[in-house]
Amino acid sequence: MLSQQIVRWISAATLAVASATAFAQQAPDQLVKQVSSEVLDAAKADKSIQAGDVKQVSALVEAKVMPHVNFQRMTASAVGRYWRQATPEQQKKLQDEFKTLLVRTYSGALAQVRDQTVQLKPMRSTPADTEVIVRTEIRGKGDPIQLDYRLEKAADGWKIYDVNVLGVWLVENYRNSFAQEIGAGGIDGLIAKLVERNKAAGGKS
């Protein structure tokens, strides 16, 4: 019995390593294509996501998206020069609240998913590049939606650190509003404002 359990654990570990290695070896545009398609397919198949269930969206994002995101870099870039002034505890709170904010925004978008597909645009890069931009379009009924990604090459594969929706880079957009909040109330003031926004959004869902 014990030997069978050990075999199962070894098999599971082997599959996990093989999966991680496959993602690490993937080209950045193919990674974006695969992750985007998996998220859209999951949203199409889940009625609770289409109803805007934040918990289901959060679970989907954690499982499919977050393993391929450098979220610390994304948050640090959005906070800008103030990030270094924040304590480790403040940095953690900023990441947690920023993630909640983005997931709630994401839940609204995924609730609209019906027959959309992801189309990659030609990518200009060389094998030596450590940072690239992957450009995509979400196509369905109506006009295509521009959705681009900035990725960095990490030891365990390519990681997303910024997203462009309809010509607006997410990090830059939030950096401006975050700077105003920090200027008015410091790092704790920004954290409090994010908590407030997330609670308000939670009350509506």
XYZ file of C-alpha atoms in Angstrom:
205
model
C 0.000 0.000 0.000
C 2.784 2.358 0.928
C 4.660 1.599 -2.273
C 1.552 2.448 -4.341
C 1.253 5.827 -2.579
C 4.906 6.550 -3.273
C 4.388 5.678 -6.938
C 1.403 8.062 -7.094
C 3.408 10.876 -5.478
C 6.318 10.340 -7.871
C 3.930 10.302 -10.835
C 2.225 13.508 -9.668
C 5.569 15.221 -9.095
C 6.792 14.132 -12.527
C 3.671 15.524 -14.202
C 4.014 18.811 -12.312
C 7.658 19.175 -13.333
C 6.876 18.245 -16.932
C 4.049 20.801 -17.047
C 6.214 23.542 -15.547
C 9.037 22.711 -17.959
C 6.661 22.866 -20.922
C 5.487 26.355 -19.919
C 9.090 27.457 -19.291
C 10.085 26.385 -22.800
C 7.073 28.009 -24.476
C 7.530 31.073 -26.643
C 5.932 34.149 -25.029
C 3.256 34.586 -27.697
C 2.239 30.926 -27.491
C 2.088 31.168 -23.695
C -0.255 34.163 -23.912
C -2.371 32.389 -26.537
C -2.694 29.237 -24.415
C -3.465 31.002 -21.135
C -5.959 33.382 -22.788
C -7.734 30.543 -24.582
C -7.939 28.445 -21.403
C -9.447 31.377 -19.473
C -11.995 32.140 -22.206
C -12.963 28.475 -22.534
C -13.410 28.184 -18.751
C -15.530 31.342 -18.674
C -17.738 30.079 -21.500
C -18.326 26.777 -19.685
C -19.049 28.238 -16.216
C -22.447 29.871 -15.693
C -21.393 31.299 -12.323
C -18.543 33.211 -13.999
C -20.959 34.514 -16.623
C -23.129 35.691 -13.723
C -20.155 37.672 -12.345
C -19.314 35.380 -9.402
C -16.123 37.004 -8.049
C -15.084 33.904 -6.069
C -15.219 31.723 -9.178
C -13.345 34.320 -11.221
C -10.736 34.632 -8.472
C -10.259 30.848 -8.422
C -9.913 30.788 -12.209
C -7.391 33.655 -12.215
C -5.365 32.062 -9.412
C -5.244 28.732 -11.226
C -4.728 29.834 -14.833
C -3.289 33.365 -14.834
C -1.308 34.138 -11.667
C 1.347 31.407 -12.179
C 2.373 33.365 -15.296
C 2.352 36.871 -13.760
C 5.115 38.708 -11.910
C 2.583 40.385 -9.663
C 5.151 41.945 -7.357
C 6.696 43.778 -10.305
C 3.250 44.799 -11.549
C 2.276 46.222 -8.154
C 5.672 47.867 -7.594
C 5.485 49.521 -11.024
C 1.966 50.797 -10.326
C 3.032 52.255 -6.969
C 6.133 53.736 -8.608
C 8.950 55.356 -6.632
C 6.959 55.060 -3.408
C 7.289 51.251 -3.446
C 10.750 51.376 -1.876
C 9.393 53.517 0.943
C 6.789 50.903 1.861
C 7.494 48.352 4.583
C 7.296 44.632 3.693
C 3.907 44.510 5.432
C 2.645 47.501 3.439
C 3.949 45.948 0.215
C 2.050 42.738 0.942
C -1.162 44.654 1.673
C -0.750 46.649 -1.536
C -0.315 43.452 -3.567
C -3.326 41.791 -1.925
C -5.671 44.753 -2.410
C -4.429 45.493 -5.933
C -5.010 41.857 -6.884
C -8.556 41.995 -5.470
C -9.199 45.195 -7.426
C -7.999 43.650 -10.686
C -9.913 40.399 -10.136
C -13.140 42.336 -9.601
C -12.461 44.272 -12.791
C -11.670 40.991 -14.557
C -14.911 39.410 -13.316
C -16.939 42.082 -15.095
C -15.100 41.400 -18.364
C -15.367 37.608 -18.086
C -19.088 37.873 -17.372
C -19.443 39.195 -20.942
C -17.599 36.261 -22.551
C -19.711 34.304 -25.020
C -18.144 33.377 -28.374
C -14.882 35.324 -28.245
C -11.578 33.923 -29.485
C -7.965 35.076 -29.139
C -5.948 36.025 -32.214
C -2.205 36.668 -32.019
C -0.653 39.517 -33.988
C 2.837 39.156 -35.508
C 5.506 39.598 -32.820
C 8.782 41.407 -33.354
C 11.467 39.859 -31.168
C 14.724 37.926 -31.182
C 15.710 34.818 -29.174
C 18.053 37.032 -27.122
C 15.252 39.339 -25.922
C 14.475 39.206 -22.193
C 11.440 41.519 -22.440
C 8.818 41.434 -25.192
C 5.366 42.725 -26.083
C 2.781 40.214 -27.258
C -0.118 41.793 -29.135
C -3.494 40.083 -29.402
C -7.068 40.767 -30.406
C -10.173 39.364 -28.758
C -12.615 38.708 -31.576
C -16.308 38.031 -31.381
C -19.398 40.057 -32.131
C -18.632 43.735 -32.650
C -15.222 45.349 -33.056
C -12.077 43.436 -32.045
C -10.662 44.357 -28.623
C -6.949 45.160 -28.479
C -5.256 43.304 -25.610
C -1.464 43.430 -25.379
C 0.966 42.043 -22.813
C 4.435 42.961 -21.587
C 6.428 39.907 -20.534
C 9.834 39.329 -18.970
C 11.966 36.216 -19.236
C 12.417 34.614 -15.803
C 14.224 31.481 -14.700
C 10.966 29.493 -14.741
C 9.533 30.892 -17.980
C 7.968 34.067 -19.331
C 6.007 36.244 -16.882
C 3.426 38.941 -17.629
C 3.981 42.249 -15.809
C 1.705 44.697 -17.632
C -1.424 44.614 -19.791
C -2.684 47.058 -22.420
C -6.442 47.269 -22.973
C -7.587 49.401 -25.926
C -4.358 51.417 -25.960
C -4.063 52.014 -22.210
C -1.310 50.262 -20.204
C -2.739 49.106 -16.884
C 0.343 49.882 -14.756
C 0.736 53.423 -16.100
C -2.967 54.093 -15.666
C -2.940 53.061 -12.009
C 0.411 54.736 -11.302
C -1.123 58.170 -11.859
C -4.092 57.593 -9.534
C -1.947 55.810 -6.921
C 0.509 58.729 -6.848
C -2.361 61.117 -6.074
C -3.595 58.911 -3.224
C -0.088 58.543 -1.769
C 0.467 62.291 -2.051
C -2.708 62.898 -0.057
C -2.438 60.172 2.584
C 0.834 58.281 2.217
C 1.179 54.531 1.603
C -1.383 53.738 4.312
C -3.771 56.183 2.669
C -3.512 54.300 -0.639
C -4.039 50.961 1.117
C -7.105 52.337 2.912
C -8.521 53.658 -0.370
C -8.023 50.288 -2.092
C -9.665 48.465 0.829
C -12.584 50.910 0.637
C -13.003 50.443 -3.115
C -12.859 46.663 -2.823
C -15.409 46.586 0.009
C -17.733 48.851 -1.960
C -17.397 46.641 -5.045
C -17.942 43.555 -2.876
C -21.187 44.970 -1.587
C -22.467 45.294 -5.135
C -21.582 41.754 -6.188
